[in-house]
Coordinates of N, CA, C and O in Angstrom, one line a residue:
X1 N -57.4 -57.1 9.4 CA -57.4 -55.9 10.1 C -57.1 -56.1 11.6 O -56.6 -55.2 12.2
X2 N -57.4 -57.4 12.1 CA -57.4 -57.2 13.5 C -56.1 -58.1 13.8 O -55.5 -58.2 14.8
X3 N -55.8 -58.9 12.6 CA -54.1 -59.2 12.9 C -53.0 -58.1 12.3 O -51.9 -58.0 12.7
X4 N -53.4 -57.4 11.5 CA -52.6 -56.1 11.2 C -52.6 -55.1 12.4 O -51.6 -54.4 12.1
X5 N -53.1 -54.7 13.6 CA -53.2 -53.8 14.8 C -52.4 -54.7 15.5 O -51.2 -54.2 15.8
X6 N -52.6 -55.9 15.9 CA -51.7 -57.0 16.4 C -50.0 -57.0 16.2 O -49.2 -57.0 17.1
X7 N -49.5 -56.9 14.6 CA -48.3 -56.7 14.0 C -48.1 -55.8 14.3 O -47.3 -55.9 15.2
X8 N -48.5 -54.3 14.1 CA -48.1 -53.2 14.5 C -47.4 -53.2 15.9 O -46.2 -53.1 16.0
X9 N -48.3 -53.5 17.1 CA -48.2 -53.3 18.4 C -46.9 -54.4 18.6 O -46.0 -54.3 19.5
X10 N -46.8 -55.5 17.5 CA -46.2 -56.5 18.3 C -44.6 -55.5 17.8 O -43.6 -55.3 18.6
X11 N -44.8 -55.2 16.0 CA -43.5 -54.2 15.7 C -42.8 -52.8 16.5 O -41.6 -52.4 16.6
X12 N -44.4 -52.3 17.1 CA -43.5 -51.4 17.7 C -42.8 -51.8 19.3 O -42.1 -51.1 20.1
X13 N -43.3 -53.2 19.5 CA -42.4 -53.4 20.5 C -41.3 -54.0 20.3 O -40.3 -54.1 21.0
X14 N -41.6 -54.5 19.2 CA -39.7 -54.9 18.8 C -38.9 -53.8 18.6 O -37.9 -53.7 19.2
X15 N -39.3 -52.8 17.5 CA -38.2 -51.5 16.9 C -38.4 -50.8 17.5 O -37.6 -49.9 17.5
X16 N -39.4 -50.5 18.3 CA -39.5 -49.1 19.3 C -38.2 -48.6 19.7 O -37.9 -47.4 19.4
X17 N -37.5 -49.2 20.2 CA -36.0 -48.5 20.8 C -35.5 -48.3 19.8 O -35.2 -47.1 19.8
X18 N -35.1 -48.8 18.5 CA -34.3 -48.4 17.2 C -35.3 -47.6 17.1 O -34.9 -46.4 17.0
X19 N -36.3 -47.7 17.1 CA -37.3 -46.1 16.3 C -37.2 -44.6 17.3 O -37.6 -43.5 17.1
X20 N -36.6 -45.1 18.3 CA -36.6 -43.9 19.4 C -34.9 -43.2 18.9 O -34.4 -42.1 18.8
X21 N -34.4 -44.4 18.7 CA -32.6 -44.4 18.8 C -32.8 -43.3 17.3 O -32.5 -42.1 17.4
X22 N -33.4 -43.8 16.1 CA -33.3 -43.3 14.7 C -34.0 -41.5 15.4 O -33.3 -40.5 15.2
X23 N -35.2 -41.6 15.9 CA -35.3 -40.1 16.4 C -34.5 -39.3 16.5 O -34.3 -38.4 15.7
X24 N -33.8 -39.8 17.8 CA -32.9 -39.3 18.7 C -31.5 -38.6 17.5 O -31.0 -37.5 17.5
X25 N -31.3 -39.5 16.7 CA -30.2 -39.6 15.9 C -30.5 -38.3 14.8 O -29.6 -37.4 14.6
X26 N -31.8 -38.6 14.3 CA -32.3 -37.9 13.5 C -32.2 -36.1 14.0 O -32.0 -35.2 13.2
X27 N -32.4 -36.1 15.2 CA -33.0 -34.4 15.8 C -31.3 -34.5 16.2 O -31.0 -33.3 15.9
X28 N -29.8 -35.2 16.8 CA -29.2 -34.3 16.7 C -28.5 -34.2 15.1 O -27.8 -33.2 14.8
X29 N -28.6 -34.9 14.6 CA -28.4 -34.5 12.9 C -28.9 -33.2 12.6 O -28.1 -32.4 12.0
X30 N -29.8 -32.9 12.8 CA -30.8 -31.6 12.6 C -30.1 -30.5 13.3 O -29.8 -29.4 12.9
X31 N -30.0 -31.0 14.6 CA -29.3 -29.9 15.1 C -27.9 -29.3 15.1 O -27.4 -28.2 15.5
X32 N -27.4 -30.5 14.4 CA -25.6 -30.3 14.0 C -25.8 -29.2 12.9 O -25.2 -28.2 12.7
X33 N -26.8 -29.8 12.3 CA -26.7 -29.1 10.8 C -27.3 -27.6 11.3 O -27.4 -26.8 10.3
X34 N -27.7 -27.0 12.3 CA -28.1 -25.5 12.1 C -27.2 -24.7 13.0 O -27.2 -23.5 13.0
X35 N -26.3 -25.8 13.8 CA -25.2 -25.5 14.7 C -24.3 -24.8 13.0 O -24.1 -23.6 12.7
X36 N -24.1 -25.6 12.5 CA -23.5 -25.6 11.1 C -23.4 -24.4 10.7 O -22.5 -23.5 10.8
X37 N -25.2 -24.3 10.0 CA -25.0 -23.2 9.5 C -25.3 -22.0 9.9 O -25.5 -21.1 9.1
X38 N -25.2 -21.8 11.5 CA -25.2 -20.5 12.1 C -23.6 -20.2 12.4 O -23.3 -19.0 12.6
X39 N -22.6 -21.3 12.5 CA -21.4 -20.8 12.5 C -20.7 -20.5 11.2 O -19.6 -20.0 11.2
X40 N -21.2 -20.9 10.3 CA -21.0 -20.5 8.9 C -21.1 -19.3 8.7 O -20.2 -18.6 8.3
X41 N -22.5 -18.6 9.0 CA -23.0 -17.5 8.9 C -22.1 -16.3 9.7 O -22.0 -15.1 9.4
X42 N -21.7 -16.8 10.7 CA -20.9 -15.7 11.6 C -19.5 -16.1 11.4 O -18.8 -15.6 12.3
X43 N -18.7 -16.8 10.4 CA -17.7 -16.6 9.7 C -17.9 -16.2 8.7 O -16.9 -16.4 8.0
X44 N -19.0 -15.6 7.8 CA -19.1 -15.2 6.7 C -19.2 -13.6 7.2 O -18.5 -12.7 6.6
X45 N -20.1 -13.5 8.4 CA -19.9 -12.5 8.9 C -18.5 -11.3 9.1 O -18.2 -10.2 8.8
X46 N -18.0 -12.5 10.2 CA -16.8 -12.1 10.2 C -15.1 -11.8 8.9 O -14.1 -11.1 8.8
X47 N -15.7 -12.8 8.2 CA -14.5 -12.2 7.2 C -15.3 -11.0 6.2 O -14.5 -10.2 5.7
X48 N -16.5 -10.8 6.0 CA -16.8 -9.7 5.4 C -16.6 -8.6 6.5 O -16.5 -7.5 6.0
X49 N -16.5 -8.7 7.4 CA -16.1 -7.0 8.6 C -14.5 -6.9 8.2 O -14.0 -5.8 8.1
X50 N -13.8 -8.2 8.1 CA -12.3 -8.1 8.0 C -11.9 -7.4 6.4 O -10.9 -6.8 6.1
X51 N -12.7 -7.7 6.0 CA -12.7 -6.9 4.5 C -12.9 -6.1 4.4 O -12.3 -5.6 3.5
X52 N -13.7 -5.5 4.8 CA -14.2 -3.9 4.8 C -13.2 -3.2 5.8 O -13.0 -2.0 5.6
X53 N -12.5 -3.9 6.9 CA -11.5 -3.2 7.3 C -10.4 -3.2 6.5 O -9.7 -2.1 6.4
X54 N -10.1 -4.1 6.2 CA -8.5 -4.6 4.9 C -8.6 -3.2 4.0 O -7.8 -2.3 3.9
X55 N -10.3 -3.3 3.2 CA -10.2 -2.0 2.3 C -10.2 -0.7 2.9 O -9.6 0.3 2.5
X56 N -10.7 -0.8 3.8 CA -10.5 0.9 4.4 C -8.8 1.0 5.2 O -8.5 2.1 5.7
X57 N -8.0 0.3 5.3 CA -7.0 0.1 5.7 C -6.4 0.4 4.5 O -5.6 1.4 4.5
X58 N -6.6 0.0 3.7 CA -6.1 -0.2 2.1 C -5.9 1.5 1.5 O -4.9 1.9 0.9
X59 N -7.1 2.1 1.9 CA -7.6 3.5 1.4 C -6.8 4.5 2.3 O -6.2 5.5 2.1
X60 N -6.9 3.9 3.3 CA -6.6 5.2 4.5 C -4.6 5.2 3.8 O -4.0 6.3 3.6
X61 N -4.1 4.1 3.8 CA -2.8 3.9 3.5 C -2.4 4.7 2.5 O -1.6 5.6 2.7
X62 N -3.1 4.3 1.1 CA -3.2 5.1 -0.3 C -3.2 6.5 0.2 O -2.4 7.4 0.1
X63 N -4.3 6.5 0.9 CA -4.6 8.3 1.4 C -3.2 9.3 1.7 O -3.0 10.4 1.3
X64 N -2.5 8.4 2.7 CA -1.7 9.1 3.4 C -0.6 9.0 2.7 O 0.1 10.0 2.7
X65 N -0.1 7.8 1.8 CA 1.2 8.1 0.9 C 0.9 9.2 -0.3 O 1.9 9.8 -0.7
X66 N -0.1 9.5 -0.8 CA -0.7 10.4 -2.1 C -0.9 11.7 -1.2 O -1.3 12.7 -1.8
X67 N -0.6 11.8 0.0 CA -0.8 13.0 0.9 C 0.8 13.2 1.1 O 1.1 14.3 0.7
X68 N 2.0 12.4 1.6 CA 2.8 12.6 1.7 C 3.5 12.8 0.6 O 4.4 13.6 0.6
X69 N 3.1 12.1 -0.8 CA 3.9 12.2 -2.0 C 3.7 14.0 -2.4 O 4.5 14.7 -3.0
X70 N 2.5 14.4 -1.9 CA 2.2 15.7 -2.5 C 2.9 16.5 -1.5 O 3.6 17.3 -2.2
X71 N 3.0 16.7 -0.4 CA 3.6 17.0 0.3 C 5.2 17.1 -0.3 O 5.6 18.1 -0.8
X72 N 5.7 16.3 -0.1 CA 6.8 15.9 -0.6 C 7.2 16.8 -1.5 O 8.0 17.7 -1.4
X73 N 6.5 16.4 -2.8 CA 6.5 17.0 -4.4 C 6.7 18.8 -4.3 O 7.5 19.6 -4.9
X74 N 5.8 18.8 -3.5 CA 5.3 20.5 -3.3 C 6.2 21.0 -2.3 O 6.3 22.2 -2.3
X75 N 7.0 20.4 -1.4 CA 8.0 21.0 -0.6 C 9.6 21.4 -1.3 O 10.4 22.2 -0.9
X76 N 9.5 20.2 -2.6 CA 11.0 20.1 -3.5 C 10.8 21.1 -4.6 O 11.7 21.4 -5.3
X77 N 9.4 21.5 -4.7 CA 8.9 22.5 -6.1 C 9.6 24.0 -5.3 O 10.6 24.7 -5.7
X78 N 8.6 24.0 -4.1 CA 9.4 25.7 -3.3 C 10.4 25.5 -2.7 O 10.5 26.1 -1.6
X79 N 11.4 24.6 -3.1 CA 12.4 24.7 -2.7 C 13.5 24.9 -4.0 O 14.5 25.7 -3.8
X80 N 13.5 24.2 -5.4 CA 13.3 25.1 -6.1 C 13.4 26.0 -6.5 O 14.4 26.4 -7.0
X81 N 12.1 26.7 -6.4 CA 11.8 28.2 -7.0 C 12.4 28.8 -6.0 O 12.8 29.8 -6.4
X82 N 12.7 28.6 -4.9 CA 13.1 29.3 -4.2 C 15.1 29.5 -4.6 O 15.7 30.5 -4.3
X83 N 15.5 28.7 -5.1 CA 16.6 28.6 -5.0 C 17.1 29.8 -6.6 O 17.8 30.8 -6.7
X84 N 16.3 29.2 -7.6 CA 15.9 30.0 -8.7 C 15.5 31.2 -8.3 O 16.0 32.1 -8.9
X85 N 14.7 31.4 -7.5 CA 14.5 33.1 -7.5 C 15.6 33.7 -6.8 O 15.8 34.9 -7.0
X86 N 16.5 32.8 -6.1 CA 17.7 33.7 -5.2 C 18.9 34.1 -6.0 O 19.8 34.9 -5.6
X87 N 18.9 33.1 -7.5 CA 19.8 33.2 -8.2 C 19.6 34.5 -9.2 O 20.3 35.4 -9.5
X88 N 17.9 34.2 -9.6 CA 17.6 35.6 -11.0 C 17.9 36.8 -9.7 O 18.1 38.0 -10.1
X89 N 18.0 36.5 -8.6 CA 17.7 38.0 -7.8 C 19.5 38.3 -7.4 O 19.7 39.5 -7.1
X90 N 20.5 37.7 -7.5 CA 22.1 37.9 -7.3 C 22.3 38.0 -8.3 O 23.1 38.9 -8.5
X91 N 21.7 37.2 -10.0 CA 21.8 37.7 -10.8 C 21.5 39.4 -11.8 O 22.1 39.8 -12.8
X92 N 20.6 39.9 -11.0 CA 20.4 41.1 -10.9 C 20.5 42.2 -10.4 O 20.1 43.3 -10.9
X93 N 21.2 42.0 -9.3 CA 22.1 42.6 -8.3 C 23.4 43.0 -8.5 O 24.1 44.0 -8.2
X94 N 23.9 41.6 -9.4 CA 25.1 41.9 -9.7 C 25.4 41.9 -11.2 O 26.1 41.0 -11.7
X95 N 25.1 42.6 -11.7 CA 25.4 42.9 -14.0 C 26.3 43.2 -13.9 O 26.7 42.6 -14.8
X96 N 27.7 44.1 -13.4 CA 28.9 44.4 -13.5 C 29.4 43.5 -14.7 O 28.7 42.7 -15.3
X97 N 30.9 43.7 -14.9 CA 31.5 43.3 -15.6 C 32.4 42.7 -15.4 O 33.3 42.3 -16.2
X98 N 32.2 42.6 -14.3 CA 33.6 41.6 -13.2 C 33.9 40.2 -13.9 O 33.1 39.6 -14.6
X99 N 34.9 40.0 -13.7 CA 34.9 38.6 -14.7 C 34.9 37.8 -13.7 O 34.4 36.8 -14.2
X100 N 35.4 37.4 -12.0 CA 34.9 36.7 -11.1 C 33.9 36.9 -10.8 O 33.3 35.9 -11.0
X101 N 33.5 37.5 -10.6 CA 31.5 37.5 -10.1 C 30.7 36.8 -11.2 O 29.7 36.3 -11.0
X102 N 31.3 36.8 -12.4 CA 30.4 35.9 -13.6 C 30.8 34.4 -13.6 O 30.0 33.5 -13.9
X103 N 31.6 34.3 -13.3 CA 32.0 32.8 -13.3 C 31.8 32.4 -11.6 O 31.3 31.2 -11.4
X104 N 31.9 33.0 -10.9 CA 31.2 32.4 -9.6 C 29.4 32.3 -9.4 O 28.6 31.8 -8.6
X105 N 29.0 33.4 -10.8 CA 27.6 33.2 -10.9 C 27.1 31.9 -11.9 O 26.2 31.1 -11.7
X106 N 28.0 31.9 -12.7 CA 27.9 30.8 -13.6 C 28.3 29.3 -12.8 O 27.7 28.2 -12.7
X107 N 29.3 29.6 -12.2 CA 29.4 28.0 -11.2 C 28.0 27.9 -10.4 O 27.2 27.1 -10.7
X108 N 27.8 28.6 -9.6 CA 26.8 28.9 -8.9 C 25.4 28.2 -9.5 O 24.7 27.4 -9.0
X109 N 25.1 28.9 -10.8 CA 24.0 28.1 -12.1 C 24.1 26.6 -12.3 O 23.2 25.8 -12.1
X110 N 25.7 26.1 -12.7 CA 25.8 24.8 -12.9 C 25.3 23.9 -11.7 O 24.7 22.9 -12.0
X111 N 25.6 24.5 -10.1 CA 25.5 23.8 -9.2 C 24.1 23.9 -9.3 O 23.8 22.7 -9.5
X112 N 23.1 24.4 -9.2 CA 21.9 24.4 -8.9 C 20.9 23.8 -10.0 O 19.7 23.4 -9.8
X113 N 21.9 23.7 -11.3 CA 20.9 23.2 -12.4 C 21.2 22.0 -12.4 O 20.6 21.1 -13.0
X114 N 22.8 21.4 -11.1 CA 23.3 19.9 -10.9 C 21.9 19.6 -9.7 O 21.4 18.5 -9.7
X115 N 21.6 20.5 -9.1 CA 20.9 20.0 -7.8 C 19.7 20.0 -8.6 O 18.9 19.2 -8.0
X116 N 19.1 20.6 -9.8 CA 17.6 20.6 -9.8 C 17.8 18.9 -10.7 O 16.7 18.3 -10.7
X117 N 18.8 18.2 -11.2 CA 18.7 17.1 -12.1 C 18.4 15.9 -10.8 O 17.7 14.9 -10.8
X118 N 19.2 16.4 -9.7 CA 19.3 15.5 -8.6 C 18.3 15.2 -8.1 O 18.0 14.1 -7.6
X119 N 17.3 16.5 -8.1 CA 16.6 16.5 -7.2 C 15.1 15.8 -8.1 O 14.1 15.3 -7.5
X120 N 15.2 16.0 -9.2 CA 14.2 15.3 -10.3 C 14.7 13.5 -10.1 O 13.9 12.6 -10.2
X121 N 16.0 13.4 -9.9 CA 16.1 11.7 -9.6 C 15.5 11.5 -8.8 O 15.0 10.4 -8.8
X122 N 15.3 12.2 -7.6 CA 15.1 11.7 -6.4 C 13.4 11.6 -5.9 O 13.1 10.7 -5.1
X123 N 12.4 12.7 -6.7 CA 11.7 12.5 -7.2 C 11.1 11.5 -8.1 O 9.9 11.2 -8.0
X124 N 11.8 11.0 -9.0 CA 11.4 10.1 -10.0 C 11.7 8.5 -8.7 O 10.8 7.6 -8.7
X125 N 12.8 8.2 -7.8 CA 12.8 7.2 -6.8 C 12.2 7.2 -6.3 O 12.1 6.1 -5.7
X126 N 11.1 8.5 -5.7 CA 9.9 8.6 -4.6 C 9.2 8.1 -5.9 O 9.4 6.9 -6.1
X127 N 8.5 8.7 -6.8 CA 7.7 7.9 -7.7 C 8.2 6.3 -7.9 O 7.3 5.7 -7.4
X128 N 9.0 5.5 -8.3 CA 9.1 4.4 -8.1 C 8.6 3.3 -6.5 O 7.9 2.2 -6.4
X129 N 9.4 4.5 -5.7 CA 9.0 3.7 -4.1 C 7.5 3.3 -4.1 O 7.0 2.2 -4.1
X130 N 6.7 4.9 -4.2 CA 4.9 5.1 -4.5 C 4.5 3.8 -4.6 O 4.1 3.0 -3.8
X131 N 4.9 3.6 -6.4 CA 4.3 2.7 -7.3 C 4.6 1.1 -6.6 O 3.8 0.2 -6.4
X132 N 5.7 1.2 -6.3 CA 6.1 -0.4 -5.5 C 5.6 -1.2 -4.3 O 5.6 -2.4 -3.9
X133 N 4.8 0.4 -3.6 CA 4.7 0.0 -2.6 C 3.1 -1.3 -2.8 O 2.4 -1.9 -2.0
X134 N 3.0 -1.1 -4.3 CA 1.9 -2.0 -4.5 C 2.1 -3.3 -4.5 O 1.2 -4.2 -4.4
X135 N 3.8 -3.6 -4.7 CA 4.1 -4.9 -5.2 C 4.5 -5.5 -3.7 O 4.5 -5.0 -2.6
X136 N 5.0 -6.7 -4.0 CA 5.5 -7.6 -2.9 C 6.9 -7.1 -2.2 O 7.8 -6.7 -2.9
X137 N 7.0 -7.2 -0.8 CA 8.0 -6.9 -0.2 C 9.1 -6.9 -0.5 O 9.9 -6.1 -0.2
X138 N 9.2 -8.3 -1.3 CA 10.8 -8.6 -1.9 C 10.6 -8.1 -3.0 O 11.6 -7.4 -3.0
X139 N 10.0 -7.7 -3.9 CA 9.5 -6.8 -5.1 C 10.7 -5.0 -4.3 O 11.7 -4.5 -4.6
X140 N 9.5 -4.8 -3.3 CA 9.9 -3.5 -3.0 C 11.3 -3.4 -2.5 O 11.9 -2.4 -2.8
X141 N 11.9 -4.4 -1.6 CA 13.3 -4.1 -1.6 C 14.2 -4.3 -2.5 O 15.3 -3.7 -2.4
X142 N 13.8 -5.2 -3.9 CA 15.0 -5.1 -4.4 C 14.8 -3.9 -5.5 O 15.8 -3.5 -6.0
X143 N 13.8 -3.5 -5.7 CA 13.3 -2.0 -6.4 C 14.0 -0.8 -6.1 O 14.4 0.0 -7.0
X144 N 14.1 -0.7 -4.2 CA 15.0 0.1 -3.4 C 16.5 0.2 -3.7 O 17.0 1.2 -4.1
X145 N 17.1 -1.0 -3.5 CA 18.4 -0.9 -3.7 C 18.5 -0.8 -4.9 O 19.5 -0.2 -5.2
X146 N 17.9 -1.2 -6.2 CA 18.3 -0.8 -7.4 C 18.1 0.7 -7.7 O 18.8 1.3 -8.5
X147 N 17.3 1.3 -7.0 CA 17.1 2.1 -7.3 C 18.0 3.9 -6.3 O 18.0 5.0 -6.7
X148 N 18.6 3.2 -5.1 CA 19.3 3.7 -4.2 C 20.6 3.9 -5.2 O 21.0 5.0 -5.6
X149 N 21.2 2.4 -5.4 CA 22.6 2.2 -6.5 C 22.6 3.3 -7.3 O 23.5 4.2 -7.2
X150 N 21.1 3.5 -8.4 CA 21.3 4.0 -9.5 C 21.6 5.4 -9.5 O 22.4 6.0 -10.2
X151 N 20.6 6.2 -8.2 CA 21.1 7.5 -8.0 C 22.3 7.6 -7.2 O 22.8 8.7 -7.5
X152 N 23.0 7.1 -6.4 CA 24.5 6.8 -6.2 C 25.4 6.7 -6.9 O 26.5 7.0 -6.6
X153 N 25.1 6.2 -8.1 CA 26.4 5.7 -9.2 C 26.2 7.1 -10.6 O 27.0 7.5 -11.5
X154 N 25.0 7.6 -10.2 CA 24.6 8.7 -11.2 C 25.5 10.3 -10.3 O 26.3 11.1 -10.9
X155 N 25.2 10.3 -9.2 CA 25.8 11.2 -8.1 C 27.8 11.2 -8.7 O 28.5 12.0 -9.2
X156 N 28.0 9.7 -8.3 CA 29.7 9.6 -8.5 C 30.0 10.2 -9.6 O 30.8 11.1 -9.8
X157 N 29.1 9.5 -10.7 CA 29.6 9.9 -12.5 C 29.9 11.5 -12.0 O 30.9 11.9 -11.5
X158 N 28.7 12.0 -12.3 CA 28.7 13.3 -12.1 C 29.8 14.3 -11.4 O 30.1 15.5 -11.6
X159 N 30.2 13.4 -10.5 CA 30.8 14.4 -9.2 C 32.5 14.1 -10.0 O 33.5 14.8 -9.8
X160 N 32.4 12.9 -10.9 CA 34.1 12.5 -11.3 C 34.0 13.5 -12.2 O 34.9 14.4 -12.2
X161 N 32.8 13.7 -13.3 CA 32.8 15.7 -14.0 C 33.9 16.7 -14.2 O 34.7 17.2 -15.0
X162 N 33.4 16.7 -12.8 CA 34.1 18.4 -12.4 C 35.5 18.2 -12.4 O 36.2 19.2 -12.1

């Protein structure tokens, strides 16, 4: 016992500095590690704020294309009826027996029942654009130009017709 107090005193004067150095070593280990995980914590932070903005960016976007598509939809609907109501109303104005006024009524019909098919393409390409705008950029442009061509080359047919 009284050479064991002796060994101790004599060990901690040999490793005292390594036992100070291992401290030392030990507390900033400790301290790296809560440096760690408090910057961890505030990049977890931070990308869950970035997400909640992404989604509400996400929503607000959706919001305003499903606002314009209706918009849209509903501006081509009374435009339309409107065109239809101006026809049943020349149509009723004029019942004579004229045989030009019937065929200028009847061209008149073809044109507008050409513009209501047009205008259902053009609709059905806003529905396409909508839907795309979910996919990838190069998705969405080449969706566009197929889809620009198709009512273009549908327009020519048509117009070679007459």
């Amino acid at each position: 016992s009284q050479y064991g107090s002796v060994l101790d005193e004599a060990d901690a004067g040999i490793f005292g500095g390594a036992h100070n150095w291992m401290r030392e070593v030990n507390s900033e280990v400790q301290m790296l590690r809560r440096q760690i995980a408090q910057n961890e914590e505030a990049r977890r932070k931070d990308i869950e704020e970035a997400q909640r903005e992404l989604d509400k960016e996400k929503f607000d976007r959706r919001d305003s294309l499903n606002k314009l598509r209706y918009d849209f939809e509903n501006h081509i609907h009374e435009k339309i009826e409107m065109v239809v109501g101006e026809i049943d109303g020349l149509k009723k104005m004029h019942r004579r027996d004229d045989h030009q006024q019937q065929v200028d009524i009847d061209d008149l019909v073809t044109d507008v029942n050409r513009l209501k098919e047009n205008l259902l393409s053009v609709c059905a390409s806003w529905g396409k654009l909508t839907s795309s705008l979910q996919e990838s950029p190069q998705d969405v442009e080449a969706s566009m130009k197929k889809s620009t061509s198709d009512v273009f080359d549908d327009l020519r047919r048509r117009s070679t017709l007459k």
